[in-house]
Short mmCIF file of C-alpha atoms in Angstrom, two decimals:
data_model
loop_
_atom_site.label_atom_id
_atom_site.label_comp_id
_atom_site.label_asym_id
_atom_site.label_seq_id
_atom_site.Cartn_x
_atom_site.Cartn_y
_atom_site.Cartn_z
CA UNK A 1 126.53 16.70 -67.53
CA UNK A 2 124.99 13.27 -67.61
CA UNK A 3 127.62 12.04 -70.35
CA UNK A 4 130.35 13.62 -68.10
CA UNK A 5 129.29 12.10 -64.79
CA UNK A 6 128.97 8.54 -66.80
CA UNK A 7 132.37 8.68 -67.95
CA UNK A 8 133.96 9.39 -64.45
CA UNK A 9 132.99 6.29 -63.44
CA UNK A 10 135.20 4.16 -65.38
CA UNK A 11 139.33 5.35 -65.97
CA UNK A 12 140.93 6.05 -68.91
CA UNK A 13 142.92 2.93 -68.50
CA UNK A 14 140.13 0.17 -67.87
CA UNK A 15 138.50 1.79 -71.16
CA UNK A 16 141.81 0.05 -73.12
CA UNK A 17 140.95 -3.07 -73.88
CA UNK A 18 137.85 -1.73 -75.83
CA UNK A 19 140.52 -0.05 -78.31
CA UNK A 20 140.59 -3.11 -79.54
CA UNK A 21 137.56 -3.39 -80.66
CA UNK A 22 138.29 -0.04 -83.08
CA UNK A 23 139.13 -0.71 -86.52
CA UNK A 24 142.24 2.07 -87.44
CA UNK A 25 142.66 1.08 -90.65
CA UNK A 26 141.88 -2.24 -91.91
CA UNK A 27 145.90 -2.54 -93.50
CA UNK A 28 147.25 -1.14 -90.25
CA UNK A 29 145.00 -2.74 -87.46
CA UNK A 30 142.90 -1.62 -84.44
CA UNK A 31 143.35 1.28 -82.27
CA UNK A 32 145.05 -1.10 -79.51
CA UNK A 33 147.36 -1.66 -81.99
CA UNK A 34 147.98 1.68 -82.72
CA UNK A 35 148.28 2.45 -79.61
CA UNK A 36 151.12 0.31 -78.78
CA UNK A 37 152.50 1.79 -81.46
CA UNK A 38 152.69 5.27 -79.80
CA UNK A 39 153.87 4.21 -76.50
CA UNK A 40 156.83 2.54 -78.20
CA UNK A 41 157.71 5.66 -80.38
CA UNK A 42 156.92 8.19 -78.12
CA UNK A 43 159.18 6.24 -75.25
CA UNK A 44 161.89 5.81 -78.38
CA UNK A 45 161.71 9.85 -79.09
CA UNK A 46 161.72 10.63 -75.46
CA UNK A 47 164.73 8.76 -74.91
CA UNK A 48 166.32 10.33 -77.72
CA UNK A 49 165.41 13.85 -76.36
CA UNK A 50 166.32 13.17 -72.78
CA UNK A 51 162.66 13.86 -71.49
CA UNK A 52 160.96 11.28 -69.12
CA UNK A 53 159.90 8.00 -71.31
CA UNK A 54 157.74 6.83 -68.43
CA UNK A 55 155.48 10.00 -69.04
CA UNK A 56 155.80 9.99 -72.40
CA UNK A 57 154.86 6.02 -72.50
CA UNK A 58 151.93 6.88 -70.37
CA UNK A 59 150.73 9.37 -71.97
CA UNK A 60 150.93 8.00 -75.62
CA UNK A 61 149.00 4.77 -74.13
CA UNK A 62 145.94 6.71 -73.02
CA UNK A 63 145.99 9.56 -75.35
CA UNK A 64 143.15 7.75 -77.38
CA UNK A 65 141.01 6.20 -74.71
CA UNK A 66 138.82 8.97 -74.63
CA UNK A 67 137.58 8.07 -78.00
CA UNK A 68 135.50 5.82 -75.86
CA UNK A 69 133.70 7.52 -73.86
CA UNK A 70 130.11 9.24 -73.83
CA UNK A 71 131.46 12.69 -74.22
CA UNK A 72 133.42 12.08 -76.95
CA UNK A 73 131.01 9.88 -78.97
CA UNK A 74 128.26 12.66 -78.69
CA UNK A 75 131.08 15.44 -79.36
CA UNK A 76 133.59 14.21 -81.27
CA UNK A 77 135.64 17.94 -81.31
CA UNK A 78 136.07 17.45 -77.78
CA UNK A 79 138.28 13.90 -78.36
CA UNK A 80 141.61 15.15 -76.41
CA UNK A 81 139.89 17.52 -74.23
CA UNK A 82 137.96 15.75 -72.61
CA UNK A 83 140.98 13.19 -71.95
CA UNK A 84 142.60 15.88 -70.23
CA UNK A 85 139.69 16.22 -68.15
CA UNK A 86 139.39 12.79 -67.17
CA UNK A 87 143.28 11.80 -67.05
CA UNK A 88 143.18 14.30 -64.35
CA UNK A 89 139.84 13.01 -62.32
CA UNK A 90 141.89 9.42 -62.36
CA UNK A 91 145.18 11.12 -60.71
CA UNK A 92 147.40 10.85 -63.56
CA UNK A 93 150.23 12.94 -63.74
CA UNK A 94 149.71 16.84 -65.17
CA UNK A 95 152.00 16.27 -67.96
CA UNK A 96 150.18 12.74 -68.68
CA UNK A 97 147.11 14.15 -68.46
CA UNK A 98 147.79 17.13 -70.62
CA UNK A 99 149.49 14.90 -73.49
CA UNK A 100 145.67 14.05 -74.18
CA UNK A 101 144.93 17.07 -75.79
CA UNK A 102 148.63 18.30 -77.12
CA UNK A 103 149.36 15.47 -78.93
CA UNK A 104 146.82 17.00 -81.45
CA UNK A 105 148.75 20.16 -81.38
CA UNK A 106 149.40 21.67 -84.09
CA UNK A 107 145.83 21.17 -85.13
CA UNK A 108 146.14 23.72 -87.92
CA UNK A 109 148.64 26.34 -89.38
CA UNK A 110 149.23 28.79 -86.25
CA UNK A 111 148.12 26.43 -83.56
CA UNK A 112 149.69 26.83 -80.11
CA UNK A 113 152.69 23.59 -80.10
CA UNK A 114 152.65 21.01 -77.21
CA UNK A 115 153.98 23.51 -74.14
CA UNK A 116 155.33 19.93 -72.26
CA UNK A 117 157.94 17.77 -73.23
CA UNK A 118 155.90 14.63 -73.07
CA UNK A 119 152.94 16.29 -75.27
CA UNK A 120 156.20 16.83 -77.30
CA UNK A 121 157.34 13.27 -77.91
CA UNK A 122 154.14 12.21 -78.00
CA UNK A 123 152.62 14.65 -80.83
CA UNK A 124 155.79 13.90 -82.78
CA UNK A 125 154.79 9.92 -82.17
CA UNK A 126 151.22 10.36 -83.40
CA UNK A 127 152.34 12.32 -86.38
CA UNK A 128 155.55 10.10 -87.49
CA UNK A 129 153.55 7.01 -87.13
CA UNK A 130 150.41 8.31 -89.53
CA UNK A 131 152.91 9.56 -91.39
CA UNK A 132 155.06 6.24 -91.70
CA UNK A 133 151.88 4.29 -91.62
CA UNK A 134 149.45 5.73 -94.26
CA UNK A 135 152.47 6.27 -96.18
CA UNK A 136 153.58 2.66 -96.11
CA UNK A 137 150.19 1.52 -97.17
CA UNK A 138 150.08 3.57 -100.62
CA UNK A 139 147.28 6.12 -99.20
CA UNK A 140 149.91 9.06 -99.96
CA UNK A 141 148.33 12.36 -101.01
CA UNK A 142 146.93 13.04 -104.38
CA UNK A 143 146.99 16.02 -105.92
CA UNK A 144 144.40 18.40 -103.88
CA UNK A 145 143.40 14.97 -102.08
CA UNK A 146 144.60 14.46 -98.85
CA UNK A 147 142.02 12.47 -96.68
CA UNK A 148 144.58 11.38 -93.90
CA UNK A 149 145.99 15.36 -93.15
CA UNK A 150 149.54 14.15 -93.67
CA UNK A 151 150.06 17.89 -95.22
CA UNK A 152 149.31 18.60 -91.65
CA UNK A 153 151.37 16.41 -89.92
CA UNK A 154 154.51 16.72 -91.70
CA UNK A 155 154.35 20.40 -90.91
CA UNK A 156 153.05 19.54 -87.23
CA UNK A 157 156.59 17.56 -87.06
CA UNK A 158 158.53 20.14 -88.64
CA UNK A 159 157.20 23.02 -86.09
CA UNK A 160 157.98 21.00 -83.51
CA UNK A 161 161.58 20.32 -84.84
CA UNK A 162 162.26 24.10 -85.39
CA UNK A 163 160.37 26.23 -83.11
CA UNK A 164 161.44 23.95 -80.15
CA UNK A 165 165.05 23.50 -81.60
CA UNK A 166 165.20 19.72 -81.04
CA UNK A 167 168.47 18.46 -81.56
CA UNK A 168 167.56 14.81 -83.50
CA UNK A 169 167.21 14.31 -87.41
CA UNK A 170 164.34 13.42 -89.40
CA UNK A 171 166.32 10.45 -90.82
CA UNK A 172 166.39 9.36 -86.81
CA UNK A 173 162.46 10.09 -86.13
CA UNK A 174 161.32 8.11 -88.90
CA UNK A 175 163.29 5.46 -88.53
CA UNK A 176 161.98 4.92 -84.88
CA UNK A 177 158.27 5.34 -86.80
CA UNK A 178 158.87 2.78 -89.31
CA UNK A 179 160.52 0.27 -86.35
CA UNK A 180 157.13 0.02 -84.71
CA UNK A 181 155.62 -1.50 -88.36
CA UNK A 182 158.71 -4.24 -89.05
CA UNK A 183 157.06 -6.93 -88.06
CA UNK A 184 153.88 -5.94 -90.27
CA UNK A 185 153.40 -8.68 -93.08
CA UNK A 186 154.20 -6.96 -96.20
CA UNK A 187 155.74 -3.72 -94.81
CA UNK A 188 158.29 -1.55 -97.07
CA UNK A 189 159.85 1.47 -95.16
CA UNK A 190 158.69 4.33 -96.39
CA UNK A 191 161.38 6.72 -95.14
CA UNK A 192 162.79 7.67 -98.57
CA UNK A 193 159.67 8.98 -99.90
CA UNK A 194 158.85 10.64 -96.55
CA UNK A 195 161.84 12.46 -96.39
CA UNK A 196 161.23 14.08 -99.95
CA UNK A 197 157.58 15.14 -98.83
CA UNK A 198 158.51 16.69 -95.49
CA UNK A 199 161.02 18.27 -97.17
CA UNK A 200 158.82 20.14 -100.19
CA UNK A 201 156.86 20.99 -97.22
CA UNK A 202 159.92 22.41 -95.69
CA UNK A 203 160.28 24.15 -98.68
CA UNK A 204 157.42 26.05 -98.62
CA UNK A 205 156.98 26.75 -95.05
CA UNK A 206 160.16 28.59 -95.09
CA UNK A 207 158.91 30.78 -98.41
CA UNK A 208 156.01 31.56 -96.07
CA UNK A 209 158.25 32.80 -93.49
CA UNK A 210 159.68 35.10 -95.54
CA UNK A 211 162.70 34.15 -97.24
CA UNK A 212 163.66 34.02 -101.03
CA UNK A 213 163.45 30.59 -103.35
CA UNK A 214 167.54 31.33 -103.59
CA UNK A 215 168.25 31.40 -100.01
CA UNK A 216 166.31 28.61 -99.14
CA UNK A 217 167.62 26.57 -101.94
CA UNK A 218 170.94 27.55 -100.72
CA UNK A 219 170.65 25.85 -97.51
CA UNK A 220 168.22 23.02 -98.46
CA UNK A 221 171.33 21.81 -100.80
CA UNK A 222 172.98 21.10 -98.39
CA UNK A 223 170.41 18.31 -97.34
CA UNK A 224 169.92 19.23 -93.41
CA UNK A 225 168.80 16.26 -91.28
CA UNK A 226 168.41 18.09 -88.21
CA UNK A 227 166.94 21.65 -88.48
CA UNK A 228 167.81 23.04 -85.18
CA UNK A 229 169.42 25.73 -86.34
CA UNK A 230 167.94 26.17 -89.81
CA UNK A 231 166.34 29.19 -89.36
CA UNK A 232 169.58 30.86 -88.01
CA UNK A 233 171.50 29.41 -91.04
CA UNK A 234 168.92 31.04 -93.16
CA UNK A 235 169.06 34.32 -91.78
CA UNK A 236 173.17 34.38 -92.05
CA UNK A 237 172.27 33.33 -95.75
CA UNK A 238 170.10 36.80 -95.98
CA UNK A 239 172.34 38.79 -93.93
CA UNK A 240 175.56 37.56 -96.32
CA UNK A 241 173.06 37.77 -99.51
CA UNK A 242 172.54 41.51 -98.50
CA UNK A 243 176.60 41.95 -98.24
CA UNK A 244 177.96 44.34 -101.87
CA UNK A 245 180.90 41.46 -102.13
CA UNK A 246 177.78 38.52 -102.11
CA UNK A 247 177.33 38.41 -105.54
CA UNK A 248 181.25 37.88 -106.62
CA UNK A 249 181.46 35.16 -104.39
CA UNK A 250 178.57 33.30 -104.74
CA UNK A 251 179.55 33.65 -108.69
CA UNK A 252 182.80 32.49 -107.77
CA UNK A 253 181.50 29.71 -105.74
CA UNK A 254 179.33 28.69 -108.72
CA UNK A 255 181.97 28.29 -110.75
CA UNK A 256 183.95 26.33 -108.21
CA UNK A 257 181.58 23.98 -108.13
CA UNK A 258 181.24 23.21 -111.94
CA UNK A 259 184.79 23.09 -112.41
CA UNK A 260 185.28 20.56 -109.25
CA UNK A 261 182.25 18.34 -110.59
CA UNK A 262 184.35 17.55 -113.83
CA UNK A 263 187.24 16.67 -112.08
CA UNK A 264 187.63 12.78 -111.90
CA UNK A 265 191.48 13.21 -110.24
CA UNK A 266 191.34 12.47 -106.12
CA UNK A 267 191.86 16.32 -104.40
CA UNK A 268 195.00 16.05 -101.82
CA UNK A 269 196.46 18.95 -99.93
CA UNK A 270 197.61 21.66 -101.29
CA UNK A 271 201.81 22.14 -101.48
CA UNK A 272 202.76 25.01 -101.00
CA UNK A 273 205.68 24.67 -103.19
CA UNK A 274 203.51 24.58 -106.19
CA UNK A 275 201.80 27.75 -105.60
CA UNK A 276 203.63 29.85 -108.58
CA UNK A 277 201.13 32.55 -109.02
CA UNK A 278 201.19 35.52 -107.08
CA UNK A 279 197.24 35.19 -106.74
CA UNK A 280 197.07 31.54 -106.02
CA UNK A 281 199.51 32.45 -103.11
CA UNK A 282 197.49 35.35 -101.99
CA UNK A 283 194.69 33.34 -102.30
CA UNK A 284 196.35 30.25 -100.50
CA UNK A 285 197.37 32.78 -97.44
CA UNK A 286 193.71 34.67 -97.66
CA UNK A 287 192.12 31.18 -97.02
CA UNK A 288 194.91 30.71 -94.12
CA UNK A 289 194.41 33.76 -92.72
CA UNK A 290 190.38 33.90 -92.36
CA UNK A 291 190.15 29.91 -91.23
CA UNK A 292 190.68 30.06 -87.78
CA UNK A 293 187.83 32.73 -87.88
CA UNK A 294 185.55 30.87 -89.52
CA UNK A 295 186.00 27.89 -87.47
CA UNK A 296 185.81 29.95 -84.42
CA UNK A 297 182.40 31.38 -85.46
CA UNK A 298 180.78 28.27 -86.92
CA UNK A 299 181.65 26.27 -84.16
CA UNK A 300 179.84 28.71 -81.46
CA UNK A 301 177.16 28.84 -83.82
CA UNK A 302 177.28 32.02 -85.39
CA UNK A 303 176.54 31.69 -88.86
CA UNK A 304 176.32 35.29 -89.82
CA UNK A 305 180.05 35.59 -88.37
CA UNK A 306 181.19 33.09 -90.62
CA UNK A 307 179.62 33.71 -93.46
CA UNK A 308 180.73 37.92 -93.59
CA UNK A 309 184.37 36.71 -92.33
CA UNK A 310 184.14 34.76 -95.42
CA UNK A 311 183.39 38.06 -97.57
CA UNK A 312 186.52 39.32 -96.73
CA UNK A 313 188.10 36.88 -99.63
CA UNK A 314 186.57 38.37 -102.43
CA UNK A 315 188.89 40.50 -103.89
CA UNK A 316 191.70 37.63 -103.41
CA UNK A 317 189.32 35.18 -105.40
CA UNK A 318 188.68 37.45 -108.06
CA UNK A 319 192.33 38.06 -108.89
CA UNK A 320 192.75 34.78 -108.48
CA UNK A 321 190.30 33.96 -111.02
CA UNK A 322 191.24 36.32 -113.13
CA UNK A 323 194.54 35.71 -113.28
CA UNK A 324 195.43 32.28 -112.89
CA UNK A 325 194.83 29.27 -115.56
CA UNK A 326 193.37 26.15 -113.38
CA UNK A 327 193.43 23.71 -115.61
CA UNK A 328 196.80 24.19 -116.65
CA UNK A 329 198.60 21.57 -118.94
CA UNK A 330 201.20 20.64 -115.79
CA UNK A 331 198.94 18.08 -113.77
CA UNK A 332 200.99 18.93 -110.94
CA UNK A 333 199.87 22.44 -111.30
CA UNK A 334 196.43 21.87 -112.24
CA UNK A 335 196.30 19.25 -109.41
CA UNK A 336 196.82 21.99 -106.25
CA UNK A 337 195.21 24.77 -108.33
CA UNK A 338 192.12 22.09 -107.61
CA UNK A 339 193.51 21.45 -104.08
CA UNK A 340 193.22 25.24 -103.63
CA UNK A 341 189.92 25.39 -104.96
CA UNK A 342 188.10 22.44 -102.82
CA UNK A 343 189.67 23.95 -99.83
CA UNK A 344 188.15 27.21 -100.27
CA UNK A 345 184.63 25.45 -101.71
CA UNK A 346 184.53 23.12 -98.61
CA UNK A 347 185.02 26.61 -96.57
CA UNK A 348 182.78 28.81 -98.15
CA UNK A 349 179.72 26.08 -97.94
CA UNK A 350 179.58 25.21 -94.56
CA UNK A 351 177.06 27.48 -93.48
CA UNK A 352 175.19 27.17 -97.31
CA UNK A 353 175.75 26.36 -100.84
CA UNK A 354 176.35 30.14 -101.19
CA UNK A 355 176.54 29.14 -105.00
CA UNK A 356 172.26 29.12 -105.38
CA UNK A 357 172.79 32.82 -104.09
CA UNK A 358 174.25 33.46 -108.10
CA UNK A 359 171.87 34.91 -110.15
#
């Protein structure tokens, strides 16, 4: 009570300066200079998102300033809390005053997610800049040793980025993070590398959440930026996986793709004309037919519409296949048999690279 009753006296804000006075890391500065860090990115990310920057600016720039105080010195668990607590005795704005404690959130695997938008942006700030920072500095984890939690934060950030469906890419996020270190002597982005670890944690995150090594390879080949709508992509991925003609196609689809990677010809249209076949011109009016359909449903969104639509072309793609000599000795021929079969690749992996489905 004493501790709390000492720290009302004195704001969050006129406790700033002091931050100064915190070493963060002696390659990365003090924990002023951290902070303007945060208020930058978080005011960068809130733009981005269309949430208020002012809040978000405000509430990055006194999330720490409760590291200063009694309370928190004698009880360092309650570092967030008790900024809550006193960002509200000084009359800051609720969302302000709750960023204190959510931009910790998610603290650990299960943890409740920032429930405001500028605990949002400003969690994702905190997180990106560690991330970026540490990163940057060569204090990556180890093996088992990971003394700066960037396990943590990477799937803190990627939460955030599904569970709340934000519509930005992690290319985009980190590249606001590693902005706010440019003019750092010595600084190399980090991004690349980042990228790669957030996405093995991706990886795994999505195992945990139930889904096989071949479905989420299937739409992790496809190297998603934003993952919005990753989890529905996934579950059109099971949903097709689970369809009898799934196997045939994703065989099929396989096999498209070898035979397009050893092709060093440009891939035009397809003519028509050329079509001599009767199952390339099945196949030709299959793809025709089902098109509109699939654009229809991937456009709106529905994944599982687009990919089952898609299931209807099996049998034509199996005769086709099974009949028909691609690489025929007429280029022209071989040519639009190729045309034929990077249309129907470039349709059949839009929701996925149904191809990692093949056993």
């Amino acid at each position: 009570k004493f501790f709390f009753e000492q720290d009302k006296k004195k704001t969050l804000e006129a406790r700033l300066p002091l931050l100064a006075n915190v070493v963060y890391h002696n390659k990365l500065g003090t924990q002023s200079e951290r902070t303007m860090r945060l208020t930058a990115l978080a005011g960068a990310i809130a733009k981005r998102l269309g949430y208020d920057m002012l809040l978000a600016e405000r509430g990055a720039l006194l999330a720490k300033a409760d590291l200063l105080t009694d309370m928190v010195g004698e009880f360092p668990e309650l570092q967030g809390i008790m900024g809550t607590y006193y960002a509200r005795h000084d009359g800051e704005h609720e969302d302000v005053a709750l960023a204190a404690s959510e931009h910790y959130q998610p603290r650990f695997a299960g943890d409740a997610l920032p429930s405001t938008a500028t605990g949002t942006a400003v969690a994702l700030a905190d997180k990106l800049e560690t991330l970026v920072g540490i990163w940057s500095i060569g204090l990556q984890p180890t093996g088992d040793k990971d003394p700066f939690a960037l396990r943590r934060h990477a799937l803190g950030v990627l939460r955030m980025m599904i569970e709340k469906r934000l519509p930005v890419g992690i290319s985009e996020l980190l590249g606001f993070a590693a902005a706010q270190f440019e003019t750092r002597a010595g600084f190399k982005d980090p991004s690349p590398e980042v990228t790669a670890f957030i996405i093995d944690r991706l990886r795994g995150m999505l195992r945990e959440r139930g889904f096989t090594p071949n479905e989420v390879e299937a739409v992790l080949a496809q190297n998603p930026d934003r993952l919005d709508d990753i989890v529905q992509r996934l579950e059109a991925v099971q949903a097709f996986a689970a369809l009898p003609e799934s196997a045939s196609l994703a065989a099929a689809n396989k096999r498209i793709t070898n035979i397009l990677k050893k092709t060093d010809a440009a891939i035009g249209a397809v003519s028509e004309n050329l079509l001599q076949e009767d199952a390339e011109k099945k196949l030709y009016a299959a793809i025709n037919r089902v098109r509109p359909e699939v654009d229809a449903a991937f456009a709106a969104g529905d994944f599982t519409g687009t990919l089952k639509t898609l299931a209807r072309l099996r049998d034509d793609v199996d005769a086709f296949f099974l009949d028909v000599m691609v690489m025929d000795e007429d280029a022209a021929l071989r040519n639009n048999r190729l045309a034929l079969l990077s249309s129907l690749h470039g349709m059949m992996n839009r929701v996925a690279d149904i191809s990692k489905l093949a056993s």
